[in-house]
PDB file of N, CA and C in Angstrom:
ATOM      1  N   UNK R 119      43.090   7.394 -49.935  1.00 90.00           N
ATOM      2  CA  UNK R 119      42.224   6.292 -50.304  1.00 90.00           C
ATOM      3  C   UNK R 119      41.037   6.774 -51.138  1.00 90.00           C
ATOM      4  N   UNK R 120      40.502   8.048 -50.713  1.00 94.00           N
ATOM      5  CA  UNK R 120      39.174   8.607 -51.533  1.00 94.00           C
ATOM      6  C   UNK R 120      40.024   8.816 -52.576  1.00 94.00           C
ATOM      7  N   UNK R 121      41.035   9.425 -53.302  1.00 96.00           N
ATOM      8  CA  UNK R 121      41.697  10.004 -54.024  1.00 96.00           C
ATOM      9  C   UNK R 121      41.380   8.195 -55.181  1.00 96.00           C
ATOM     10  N   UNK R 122      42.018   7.452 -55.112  1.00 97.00           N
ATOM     11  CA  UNK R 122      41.963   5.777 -55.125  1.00 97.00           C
ATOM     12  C   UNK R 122      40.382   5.782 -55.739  1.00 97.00           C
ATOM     13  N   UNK R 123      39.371   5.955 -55.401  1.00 97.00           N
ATOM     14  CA  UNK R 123      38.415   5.772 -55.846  1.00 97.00           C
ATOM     15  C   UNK R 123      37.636   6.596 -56.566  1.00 97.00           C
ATOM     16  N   UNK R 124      38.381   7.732 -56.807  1.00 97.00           N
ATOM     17  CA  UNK R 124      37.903   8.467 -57.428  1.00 97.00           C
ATOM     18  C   UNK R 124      38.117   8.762 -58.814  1.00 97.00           C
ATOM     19  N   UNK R 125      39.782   8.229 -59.080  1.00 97.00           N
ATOM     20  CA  UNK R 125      40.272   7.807 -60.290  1.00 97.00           C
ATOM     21  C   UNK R 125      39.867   6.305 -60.669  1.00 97.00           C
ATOM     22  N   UNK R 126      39.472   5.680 -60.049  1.00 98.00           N
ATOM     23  CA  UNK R 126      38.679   4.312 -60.329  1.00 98.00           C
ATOM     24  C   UNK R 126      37.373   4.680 -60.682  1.00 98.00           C
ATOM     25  N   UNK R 127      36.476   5.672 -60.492  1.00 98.00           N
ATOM     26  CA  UNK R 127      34.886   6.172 -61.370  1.00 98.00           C
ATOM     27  C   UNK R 127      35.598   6.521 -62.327  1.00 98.00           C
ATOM     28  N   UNK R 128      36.547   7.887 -62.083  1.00 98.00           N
ATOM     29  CA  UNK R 128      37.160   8.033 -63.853  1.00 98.00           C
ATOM     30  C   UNK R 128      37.259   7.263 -64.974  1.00 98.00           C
ATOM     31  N   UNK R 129      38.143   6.427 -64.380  1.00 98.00           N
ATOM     32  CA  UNK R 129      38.203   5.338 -65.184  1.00 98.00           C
ATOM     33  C   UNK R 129      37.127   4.188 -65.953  1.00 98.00           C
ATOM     34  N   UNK R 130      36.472   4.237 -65.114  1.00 98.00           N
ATOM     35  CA  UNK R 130      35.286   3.443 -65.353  1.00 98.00           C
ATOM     36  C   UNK R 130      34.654   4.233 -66.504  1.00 98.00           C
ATOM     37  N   UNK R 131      34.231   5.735 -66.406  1.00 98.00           N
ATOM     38  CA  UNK R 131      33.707   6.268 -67.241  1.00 98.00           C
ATOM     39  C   UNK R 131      34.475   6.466 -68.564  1.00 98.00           C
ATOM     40  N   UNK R 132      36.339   6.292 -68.477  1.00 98.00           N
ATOM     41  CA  UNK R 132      36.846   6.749 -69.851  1.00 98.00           C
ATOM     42  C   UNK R 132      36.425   5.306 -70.324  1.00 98.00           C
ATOM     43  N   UNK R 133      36.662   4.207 -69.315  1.00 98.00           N
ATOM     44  CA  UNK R 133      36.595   2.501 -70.465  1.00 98.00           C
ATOM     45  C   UNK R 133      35.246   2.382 -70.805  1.00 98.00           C
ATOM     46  N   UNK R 134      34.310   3.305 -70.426  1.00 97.00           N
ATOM     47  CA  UNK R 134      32.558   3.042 -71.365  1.00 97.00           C
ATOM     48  C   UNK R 134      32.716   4.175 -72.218  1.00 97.00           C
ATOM     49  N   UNK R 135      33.584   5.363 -72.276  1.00 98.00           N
ATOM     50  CA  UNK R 135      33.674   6.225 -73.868  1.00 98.00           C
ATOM     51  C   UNK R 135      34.015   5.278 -74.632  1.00 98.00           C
ATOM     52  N   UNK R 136      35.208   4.579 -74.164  1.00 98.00           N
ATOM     53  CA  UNK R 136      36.051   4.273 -75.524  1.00 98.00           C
ATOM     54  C   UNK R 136      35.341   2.772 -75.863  1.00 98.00           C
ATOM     55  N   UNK R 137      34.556   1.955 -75.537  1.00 97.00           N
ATOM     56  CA  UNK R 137      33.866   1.173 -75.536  1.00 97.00           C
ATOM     57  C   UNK R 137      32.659   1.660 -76.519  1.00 97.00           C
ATOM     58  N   UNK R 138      32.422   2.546 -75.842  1.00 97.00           N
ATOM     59  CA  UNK R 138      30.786   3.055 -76.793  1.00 97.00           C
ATOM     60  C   UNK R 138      31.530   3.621 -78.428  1.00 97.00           C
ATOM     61  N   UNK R 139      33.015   4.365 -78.300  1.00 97.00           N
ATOM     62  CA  UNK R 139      33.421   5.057 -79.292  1.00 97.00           C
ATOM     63  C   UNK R 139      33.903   4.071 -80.423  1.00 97.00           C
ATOM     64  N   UNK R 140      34.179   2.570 -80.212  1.00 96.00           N
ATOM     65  CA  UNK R 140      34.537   1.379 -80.869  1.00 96.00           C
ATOM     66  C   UNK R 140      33.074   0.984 -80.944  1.00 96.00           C
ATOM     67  N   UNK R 141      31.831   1.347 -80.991  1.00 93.00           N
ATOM     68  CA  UNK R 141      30.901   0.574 -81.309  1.00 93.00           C
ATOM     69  C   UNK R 141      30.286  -0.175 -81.352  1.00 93.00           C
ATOM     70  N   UNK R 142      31.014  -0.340 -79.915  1.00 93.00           N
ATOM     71  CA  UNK R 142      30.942  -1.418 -78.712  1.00 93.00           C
ATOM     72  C   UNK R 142      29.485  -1.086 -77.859  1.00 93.00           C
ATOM     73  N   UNK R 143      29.193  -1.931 -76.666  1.00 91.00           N
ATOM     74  CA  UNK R 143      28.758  -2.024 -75.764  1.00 91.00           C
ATOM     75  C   UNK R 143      26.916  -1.739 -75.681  1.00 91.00           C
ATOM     76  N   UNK R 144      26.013  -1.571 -76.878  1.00 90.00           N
ATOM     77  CA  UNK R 144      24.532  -1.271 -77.209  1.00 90.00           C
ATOM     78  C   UNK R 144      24.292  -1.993 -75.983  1.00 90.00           C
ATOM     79  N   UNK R 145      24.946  -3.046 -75.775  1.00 90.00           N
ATOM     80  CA  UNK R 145      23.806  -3.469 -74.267  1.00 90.00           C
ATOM     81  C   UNK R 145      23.344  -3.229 -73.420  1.00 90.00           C
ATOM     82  N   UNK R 146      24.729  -2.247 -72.966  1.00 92.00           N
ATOM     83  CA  UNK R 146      24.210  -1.264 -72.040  1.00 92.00           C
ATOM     84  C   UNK R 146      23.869  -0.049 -71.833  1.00 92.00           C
ATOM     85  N   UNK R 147      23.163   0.095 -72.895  1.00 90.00           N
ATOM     86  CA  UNK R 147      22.481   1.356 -72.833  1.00 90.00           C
ATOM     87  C   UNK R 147      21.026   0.788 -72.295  1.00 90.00           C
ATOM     88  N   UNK R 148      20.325   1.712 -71.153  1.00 86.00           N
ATOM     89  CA  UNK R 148      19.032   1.499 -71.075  1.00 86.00           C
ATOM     90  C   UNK R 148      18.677   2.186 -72.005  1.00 86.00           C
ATOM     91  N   UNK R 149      17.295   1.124 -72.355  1.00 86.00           N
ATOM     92  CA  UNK R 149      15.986   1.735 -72.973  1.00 86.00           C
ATOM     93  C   UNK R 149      16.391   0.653 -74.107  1.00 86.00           C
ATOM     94  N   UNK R 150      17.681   1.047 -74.739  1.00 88.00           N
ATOM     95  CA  UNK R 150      17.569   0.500 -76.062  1.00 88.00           C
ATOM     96  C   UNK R 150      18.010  -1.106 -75.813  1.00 88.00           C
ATOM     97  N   UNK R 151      18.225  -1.328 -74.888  1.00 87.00           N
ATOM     98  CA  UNK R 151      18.641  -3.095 -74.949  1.00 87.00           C
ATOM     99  C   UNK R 151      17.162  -3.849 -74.492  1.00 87.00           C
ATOM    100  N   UNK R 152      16.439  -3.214 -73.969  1.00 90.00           N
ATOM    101  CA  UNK R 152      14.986  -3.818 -73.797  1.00 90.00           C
ATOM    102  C   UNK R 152      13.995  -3.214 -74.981  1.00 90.00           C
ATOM    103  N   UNK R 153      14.480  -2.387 -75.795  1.00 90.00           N
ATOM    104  CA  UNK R 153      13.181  -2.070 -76.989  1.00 90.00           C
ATOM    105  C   UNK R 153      13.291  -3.543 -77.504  1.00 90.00           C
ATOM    106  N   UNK R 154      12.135  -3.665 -78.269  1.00 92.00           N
ATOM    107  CA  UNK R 154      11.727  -4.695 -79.440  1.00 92.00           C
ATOM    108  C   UNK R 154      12.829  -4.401 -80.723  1.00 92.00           C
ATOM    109  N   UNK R 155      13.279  -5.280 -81.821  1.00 92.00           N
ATOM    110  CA  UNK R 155      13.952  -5.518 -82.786  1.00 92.00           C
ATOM    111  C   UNK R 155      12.971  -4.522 -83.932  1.00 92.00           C
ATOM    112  N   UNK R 156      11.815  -4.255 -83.803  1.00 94.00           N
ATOM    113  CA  UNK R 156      11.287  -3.029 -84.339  1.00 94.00           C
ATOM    114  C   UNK R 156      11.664  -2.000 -84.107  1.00 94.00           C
ATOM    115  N   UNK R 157      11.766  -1.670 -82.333  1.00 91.00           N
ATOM    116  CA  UNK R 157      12.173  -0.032 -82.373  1.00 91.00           C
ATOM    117  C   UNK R 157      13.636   0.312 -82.250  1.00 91.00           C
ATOM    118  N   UNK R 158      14.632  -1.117 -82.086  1.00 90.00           N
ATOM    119  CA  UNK R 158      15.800  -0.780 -82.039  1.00 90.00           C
ATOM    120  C   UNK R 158      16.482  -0.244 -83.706  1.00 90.00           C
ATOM    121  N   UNK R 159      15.327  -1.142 -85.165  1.00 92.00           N
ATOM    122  CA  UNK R 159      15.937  -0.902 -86.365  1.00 92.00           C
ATOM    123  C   UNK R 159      15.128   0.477 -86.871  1.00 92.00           C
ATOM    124  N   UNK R 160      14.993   1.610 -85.601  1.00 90.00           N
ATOM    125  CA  UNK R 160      15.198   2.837 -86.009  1.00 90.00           C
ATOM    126  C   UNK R 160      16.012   3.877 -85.112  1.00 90.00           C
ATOM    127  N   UNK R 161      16.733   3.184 -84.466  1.00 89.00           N
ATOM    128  CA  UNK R 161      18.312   3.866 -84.260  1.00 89.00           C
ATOM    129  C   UNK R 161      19.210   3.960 -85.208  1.00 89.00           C
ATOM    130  N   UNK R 162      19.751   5.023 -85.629  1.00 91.00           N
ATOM    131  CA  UNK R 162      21.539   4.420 -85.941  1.00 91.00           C
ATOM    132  C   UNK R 162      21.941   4.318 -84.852  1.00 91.00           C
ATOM    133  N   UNK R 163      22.357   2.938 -84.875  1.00 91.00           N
ATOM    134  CA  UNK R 163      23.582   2.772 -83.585  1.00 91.00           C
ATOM    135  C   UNK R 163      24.786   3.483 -83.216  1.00 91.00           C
ATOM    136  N   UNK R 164      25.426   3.476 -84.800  1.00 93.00           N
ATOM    137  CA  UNK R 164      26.707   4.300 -84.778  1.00 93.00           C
ATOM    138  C   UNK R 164      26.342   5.367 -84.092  1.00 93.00           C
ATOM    139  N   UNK R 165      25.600   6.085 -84.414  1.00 92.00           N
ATOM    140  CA  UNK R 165      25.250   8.061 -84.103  1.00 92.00           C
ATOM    141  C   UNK R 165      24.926   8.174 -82.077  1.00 92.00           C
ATOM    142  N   UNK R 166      24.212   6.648 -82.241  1.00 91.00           N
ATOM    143  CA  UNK R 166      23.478   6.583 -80.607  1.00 91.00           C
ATOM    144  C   UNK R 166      25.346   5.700 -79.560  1.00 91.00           C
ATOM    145  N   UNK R 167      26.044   5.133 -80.787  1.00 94.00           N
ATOM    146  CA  UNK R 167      26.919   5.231 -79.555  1.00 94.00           C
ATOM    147  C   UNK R 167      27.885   6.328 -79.765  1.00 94.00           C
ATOM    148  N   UNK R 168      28.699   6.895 -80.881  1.00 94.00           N
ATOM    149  CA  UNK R 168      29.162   8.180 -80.578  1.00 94.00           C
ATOM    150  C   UNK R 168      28.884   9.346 -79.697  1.00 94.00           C
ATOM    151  N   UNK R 169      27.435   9.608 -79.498  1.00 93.00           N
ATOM    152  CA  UNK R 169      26.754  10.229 -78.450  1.00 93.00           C
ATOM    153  C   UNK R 169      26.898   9.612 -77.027  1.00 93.00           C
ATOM    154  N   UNK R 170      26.549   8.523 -77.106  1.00 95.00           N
ATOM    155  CA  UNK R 170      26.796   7.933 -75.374  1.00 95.00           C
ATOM    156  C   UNK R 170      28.839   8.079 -74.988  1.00 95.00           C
ATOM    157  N   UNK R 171      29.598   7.968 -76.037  1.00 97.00           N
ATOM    158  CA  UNK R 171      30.777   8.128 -75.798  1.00 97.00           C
ATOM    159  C   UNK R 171      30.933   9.289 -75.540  1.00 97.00           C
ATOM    160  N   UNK R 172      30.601  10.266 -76.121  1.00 96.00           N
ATOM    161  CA  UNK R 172      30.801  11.604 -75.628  1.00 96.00           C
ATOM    162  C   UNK R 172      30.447  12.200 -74.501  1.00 96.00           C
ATOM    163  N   UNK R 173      29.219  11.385 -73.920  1.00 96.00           N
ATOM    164  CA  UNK R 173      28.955  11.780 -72.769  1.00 96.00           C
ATOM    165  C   UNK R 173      29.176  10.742 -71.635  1.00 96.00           C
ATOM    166  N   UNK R 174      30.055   9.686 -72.119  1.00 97.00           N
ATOM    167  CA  UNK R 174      31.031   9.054 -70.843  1.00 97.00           C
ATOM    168  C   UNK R 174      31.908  10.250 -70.656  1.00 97.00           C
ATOM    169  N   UNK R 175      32.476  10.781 -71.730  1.00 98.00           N
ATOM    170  CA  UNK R 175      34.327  11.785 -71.766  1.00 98.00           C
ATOM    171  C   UNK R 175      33.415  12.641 -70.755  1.00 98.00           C
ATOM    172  N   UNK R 176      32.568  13.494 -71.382  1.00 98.00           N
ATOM    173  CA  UNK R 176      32.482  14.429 -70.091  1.00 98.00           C
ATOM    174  C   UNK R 176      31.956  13.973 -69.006  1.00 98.00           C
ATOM    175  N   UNK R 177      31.381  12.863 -68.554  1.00 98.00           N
ATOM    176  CA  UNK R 177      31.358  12.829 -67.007  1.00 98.00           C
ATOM    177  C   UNK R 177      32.610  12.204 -66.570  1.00 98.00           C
ATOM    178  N   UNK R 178      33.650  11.783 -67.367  1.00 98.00           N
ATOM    179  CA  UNK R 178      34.677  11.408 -66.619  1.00 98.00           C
ATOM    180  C   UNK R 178      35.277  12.838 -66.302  1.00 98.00           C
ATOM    181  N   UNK R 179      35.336  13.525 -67.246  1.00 98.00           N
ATOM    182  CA  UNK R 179      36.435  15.163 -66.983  1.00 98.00           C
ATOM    183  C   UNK R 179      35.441  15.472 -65.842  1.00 98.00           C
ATOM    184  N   UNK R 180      34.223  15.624 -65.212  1.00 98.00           N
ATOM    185  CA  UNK R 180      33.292  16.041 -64.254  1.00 98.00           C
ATOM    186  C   UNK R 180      33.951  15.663 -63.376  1.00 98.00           C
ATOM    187  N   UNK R 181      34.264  13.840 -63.136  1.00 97.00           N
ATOM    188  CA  UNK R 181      34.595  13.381 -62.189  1.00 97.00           C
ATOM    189  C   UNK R 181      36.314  13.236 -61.517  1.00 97.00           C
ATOM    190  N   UNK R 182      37.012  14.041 -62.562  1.00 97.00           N
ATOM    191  CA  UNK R 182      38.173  14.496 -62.808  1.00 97.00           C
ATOM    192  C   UNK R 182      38.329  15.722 -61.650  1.00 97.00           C
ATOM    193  N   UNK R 183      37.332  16.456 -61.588  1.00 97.00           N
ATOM    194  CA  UNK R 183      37.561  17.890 -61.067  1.00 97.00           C
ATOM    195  C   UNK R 183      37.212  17.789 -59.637  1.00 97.00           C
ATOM    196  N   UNK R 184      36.117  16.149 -59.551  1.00 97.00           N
ATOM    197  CA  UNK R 184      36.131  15.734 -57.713  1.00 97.00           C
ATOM    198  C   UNK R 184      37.317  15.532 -57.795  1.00 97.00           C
ATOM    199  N   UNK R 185      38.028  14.307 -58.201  1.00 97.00           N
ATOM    200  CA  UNK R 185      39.724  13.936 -57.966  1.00 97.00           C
ATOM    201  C   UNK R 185      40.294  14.946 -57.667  1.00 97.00           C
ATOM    202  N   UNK R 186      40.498  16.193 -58.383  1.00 97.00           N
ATOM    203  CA  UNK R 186      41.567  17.305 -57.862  1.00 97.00           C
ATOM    204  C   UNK R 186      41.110  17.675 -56.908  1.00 97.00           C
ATOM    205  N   UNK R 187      39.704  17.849 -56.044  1.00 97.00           N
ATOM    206  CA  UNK R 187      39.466  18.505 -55.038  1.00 97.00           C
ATOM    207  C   UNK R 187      40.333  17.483 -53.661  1.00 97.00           C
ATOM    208  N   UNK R 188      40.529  16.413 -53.839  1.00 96.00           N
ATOM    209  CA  UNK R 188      41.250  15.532 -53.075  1.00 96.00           C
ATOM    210  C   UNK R 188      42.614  15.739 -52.903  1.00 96.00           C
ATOM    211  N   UNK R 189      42.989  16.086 -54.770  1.00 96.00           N
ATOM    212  CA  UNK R 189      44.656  16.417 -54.254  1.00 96.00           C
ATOM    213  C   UNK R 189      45.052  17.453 -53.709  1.00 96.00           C
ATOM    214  N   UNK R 190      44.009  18.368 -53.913  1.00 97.00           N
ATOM    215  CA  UNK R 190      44.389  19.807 -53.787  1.00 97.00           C
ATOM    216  C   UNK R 190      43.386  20.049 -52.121  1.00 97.00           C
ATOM    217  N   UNK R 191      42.964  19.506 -51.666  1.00 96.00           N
ATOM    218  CA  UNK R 191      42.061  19.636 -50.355  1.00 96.00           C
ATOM    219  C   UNK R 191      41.313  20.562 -50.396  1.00 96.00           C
ATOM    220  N   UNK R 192      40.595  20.785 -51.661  1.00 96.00           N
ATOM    221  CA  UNK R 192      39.453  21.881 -51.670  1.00 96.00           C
ATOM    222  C   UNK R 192      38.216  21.477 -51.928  1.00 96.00           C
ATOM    223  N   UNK R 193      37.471  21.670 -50.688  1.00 97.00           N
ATOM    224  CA  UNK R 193      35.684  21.566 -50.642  1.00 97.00           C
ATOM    225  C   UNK R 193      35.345  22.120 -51.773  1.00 97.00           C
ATOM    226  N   UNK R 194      35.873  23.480 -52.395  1.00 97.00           N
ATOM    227  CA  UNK R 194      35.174  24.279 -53.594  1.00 97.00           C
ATOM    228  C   UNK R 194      34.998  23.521 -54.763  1.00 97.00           C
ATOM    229  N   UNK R 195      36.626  23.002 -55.036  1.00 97.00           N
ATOM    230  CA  UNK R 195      36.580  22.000 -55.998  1.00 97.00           C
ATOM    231  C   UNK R 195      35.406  21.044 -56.169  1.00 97.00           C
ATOM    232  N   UNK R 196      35.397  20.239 -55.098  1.00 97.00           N
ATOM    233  CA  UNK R 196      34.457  18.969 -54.800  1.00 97.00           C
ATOM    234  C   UNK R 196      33.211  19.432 -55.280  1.00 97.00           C
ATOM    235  N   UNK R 197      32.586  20.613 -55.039  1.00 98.00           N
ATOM    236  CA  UNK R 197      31.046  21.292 -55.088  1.00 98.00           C
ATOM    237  C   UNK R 197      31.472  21.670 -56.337  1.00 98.00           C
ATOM    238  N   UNK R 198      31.853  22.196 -57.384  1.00 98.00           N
ATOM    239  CA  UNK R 198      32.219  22.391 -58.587  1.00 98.00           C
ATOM    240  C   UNK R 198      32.077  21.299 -59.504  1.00 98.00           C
ATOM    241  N   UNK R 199      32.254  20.024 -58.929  1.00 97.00           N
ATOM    242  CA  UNK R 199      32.696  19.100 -59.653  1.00 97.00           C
ATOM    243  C   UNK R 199      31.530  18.241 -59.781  1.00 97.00           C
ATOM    244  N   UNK R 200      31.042  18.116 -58.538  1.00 98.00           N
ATOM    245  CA  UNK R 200      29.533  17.353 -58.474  1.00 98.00           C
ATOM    246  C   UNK R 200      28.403  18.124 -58.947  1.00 98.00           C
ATOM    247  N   UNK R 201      28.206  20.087 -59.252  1.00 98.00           N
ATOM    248  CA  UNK R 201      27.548  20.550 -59.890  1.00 98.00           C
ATOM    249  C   UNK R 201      27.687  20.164 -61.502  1.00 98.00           C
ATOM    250  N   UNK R 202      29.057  20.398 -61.773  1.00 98.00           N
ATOM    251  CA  UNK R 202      29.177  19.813 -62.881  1.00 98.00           C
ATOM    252  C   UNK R 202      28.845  18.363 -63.700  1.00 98.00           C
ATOM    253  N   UNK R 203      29.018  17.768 -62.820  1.00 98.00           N
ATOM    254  CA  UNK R 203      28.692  15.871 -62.645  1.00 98.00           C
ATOM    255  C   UNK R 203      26.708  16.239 -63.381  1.00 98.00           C
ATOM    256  N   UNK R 204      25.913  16.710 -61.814  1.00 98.00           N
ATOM    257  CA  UNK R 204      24.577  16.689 -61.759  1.00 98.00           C
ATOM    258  C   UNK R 204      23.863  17.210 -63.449  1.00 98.00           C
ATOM    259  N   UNK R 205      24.882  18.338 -63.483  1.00 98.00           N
ATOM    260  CA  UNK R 205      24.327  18.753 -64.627  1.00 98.00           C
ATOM    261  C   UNK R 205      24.443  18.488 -65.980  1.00 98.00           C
ATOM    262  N   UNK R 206      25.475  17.940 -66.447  1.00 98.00           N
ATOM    263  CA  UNK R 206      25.947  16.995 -67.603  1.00 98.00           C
ATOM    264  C   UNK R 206      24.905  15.828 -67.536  1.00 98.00           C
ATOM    265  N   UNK R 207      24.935  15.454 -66.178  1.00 97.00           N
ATOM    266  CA  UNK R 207      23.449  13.927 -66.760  1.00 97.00           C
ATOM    267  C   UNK R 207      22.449  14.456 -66.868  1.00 97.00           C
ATOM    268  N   UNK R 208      22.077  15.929 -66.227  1.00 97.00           N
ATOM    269  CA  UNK R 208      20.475  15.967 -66.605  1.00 97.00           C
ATOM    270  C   UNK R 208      20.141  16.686 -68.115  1.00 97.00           C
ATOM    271  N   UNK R 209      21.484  17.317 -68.605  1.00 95.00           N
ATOM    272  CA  UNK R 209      21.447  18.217 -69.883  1.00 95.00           C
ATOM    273  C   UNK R 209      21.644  16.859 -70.947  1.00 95.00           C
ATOM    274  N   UNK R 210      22.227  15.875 -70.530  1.00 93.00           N
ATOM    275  CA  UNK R 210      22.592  14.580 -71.155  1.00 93.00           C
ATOM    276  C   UNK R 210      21.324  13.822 -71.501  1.00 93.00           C
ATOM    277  N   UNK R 211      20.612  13.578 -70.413  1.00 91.00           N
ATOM    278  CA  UNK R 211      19.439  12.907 -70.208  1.00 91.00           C
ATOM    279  C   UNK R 211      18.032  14.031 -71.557  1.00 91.00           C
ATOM    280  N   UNK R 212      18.213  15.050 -71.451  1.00 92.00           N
ATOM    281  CA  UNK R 212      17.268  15.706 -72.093  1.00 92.00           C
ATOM    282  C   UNK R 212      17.634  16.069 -73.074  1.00 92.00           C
ATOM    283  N   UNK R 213      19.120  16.018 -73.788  1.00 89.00           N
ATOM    284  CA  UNK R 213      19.266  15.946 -75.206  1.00 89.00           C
ATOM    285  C   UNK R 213      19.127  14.291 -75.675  1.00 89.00           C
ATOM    286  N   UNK R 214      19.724  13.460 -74.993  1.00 86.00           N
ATOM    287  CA  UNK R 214      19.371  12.022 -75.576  1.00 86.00           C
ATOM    288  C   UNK R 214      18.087  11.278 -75.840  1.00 86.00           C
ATOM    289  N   UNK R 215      16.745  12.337 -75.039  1.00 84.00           N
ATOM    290  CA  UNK R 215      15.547  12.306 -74.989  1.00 84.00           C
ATOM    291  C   UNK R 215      14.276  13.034 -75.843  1.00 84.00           C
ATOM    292  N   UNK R 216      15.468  13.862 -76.342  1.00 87.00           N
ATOM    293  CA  UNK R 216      14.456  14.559 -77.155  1.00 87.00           C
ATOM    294  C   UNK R 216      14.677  14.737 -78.608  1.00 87.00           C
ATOM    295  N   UNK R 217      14.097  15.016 -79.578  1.00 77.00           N
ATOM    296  CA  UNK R 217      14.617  15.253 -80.567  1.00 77.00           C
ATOM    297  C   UNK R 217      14.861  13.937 -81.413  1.00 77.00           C
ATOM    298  N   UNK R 218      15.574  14.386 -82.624  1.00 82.00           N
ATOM    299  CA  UNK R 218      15.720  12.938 -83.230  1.00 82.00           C
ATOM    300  C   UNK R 218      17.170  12.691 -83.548  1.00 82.00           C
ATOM    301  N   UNK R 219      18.171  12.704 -82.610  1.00 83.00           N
ATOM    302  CA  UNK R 219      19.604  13.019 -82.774  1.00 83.00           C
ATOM    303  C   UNK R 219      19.532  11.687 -83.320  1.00 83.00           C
ATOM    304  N   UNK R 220      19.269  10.380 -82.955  1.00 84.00           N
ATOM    305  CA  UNK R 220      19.846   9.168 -82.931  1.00 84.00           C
ATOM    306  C   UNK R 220      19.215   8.118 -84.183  1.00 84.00           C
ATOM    307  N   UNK R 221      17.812   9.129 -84.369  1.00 85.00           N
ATOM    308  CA  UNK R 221      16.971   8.281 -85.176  1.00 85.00           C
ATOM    309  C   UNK R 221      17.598   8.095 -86.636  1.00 85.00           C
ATOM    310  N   UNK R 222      17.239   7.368 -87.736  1.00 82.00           N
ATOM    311  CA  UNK R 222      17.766   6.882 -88.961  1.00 82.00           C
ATOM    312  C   UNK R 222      16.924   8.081 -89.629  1.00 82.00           C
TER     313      UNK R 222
END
């Protein structure tokens, strides 16, 4: 049953890559669906959702490597997978924060 829900986060995270990777979904990005129509027309969108797609793919492969700890019944896995998880959003969070990857 955990196994069941764990490919259901996967999933969730590949259908917001490929969502963000079609150029889809600006709404839900925080920050930028509540800026003003001033600070949103200095994004590229394109660049700011290619980036958010890329970093759905890798937290889904993150959350890929809990799933195998289920099939395979390894605690190591699981702790591997959620280090990996923790650290992709916070390396995620501080490249999407800094710098001017997204700006025009």
């Amino acid at each position: 049953m955990l196994l069941v829900l764990h490919l259901f986060i996967t999933a969730i995270f590949v259908l917001l890559g490929i969502l963000f990777a079609h150029g889809k979904g600006m709404e839900l990005i925080a920050g930028y669906n509540t800026a003003s129509p001033e600070e949103k027309a200095k994004y590229d969108t394109q660049k700011l959702c290619r980036i958010m797609s890329r970093f759905m793919f890798v937290l889904a492969g993150c959350w890929l490597v809990i799933a195998a700890s289920e099939v395979f019944q390894a605690m190591l896995l699981l702790w591997i997978g959620l280090a990996l998880f923790m650290t992709a959003i916070i390396v995620g969070i501080i490249c999407l924060n800094t710098g001017s990857r997204c700006r025009k």
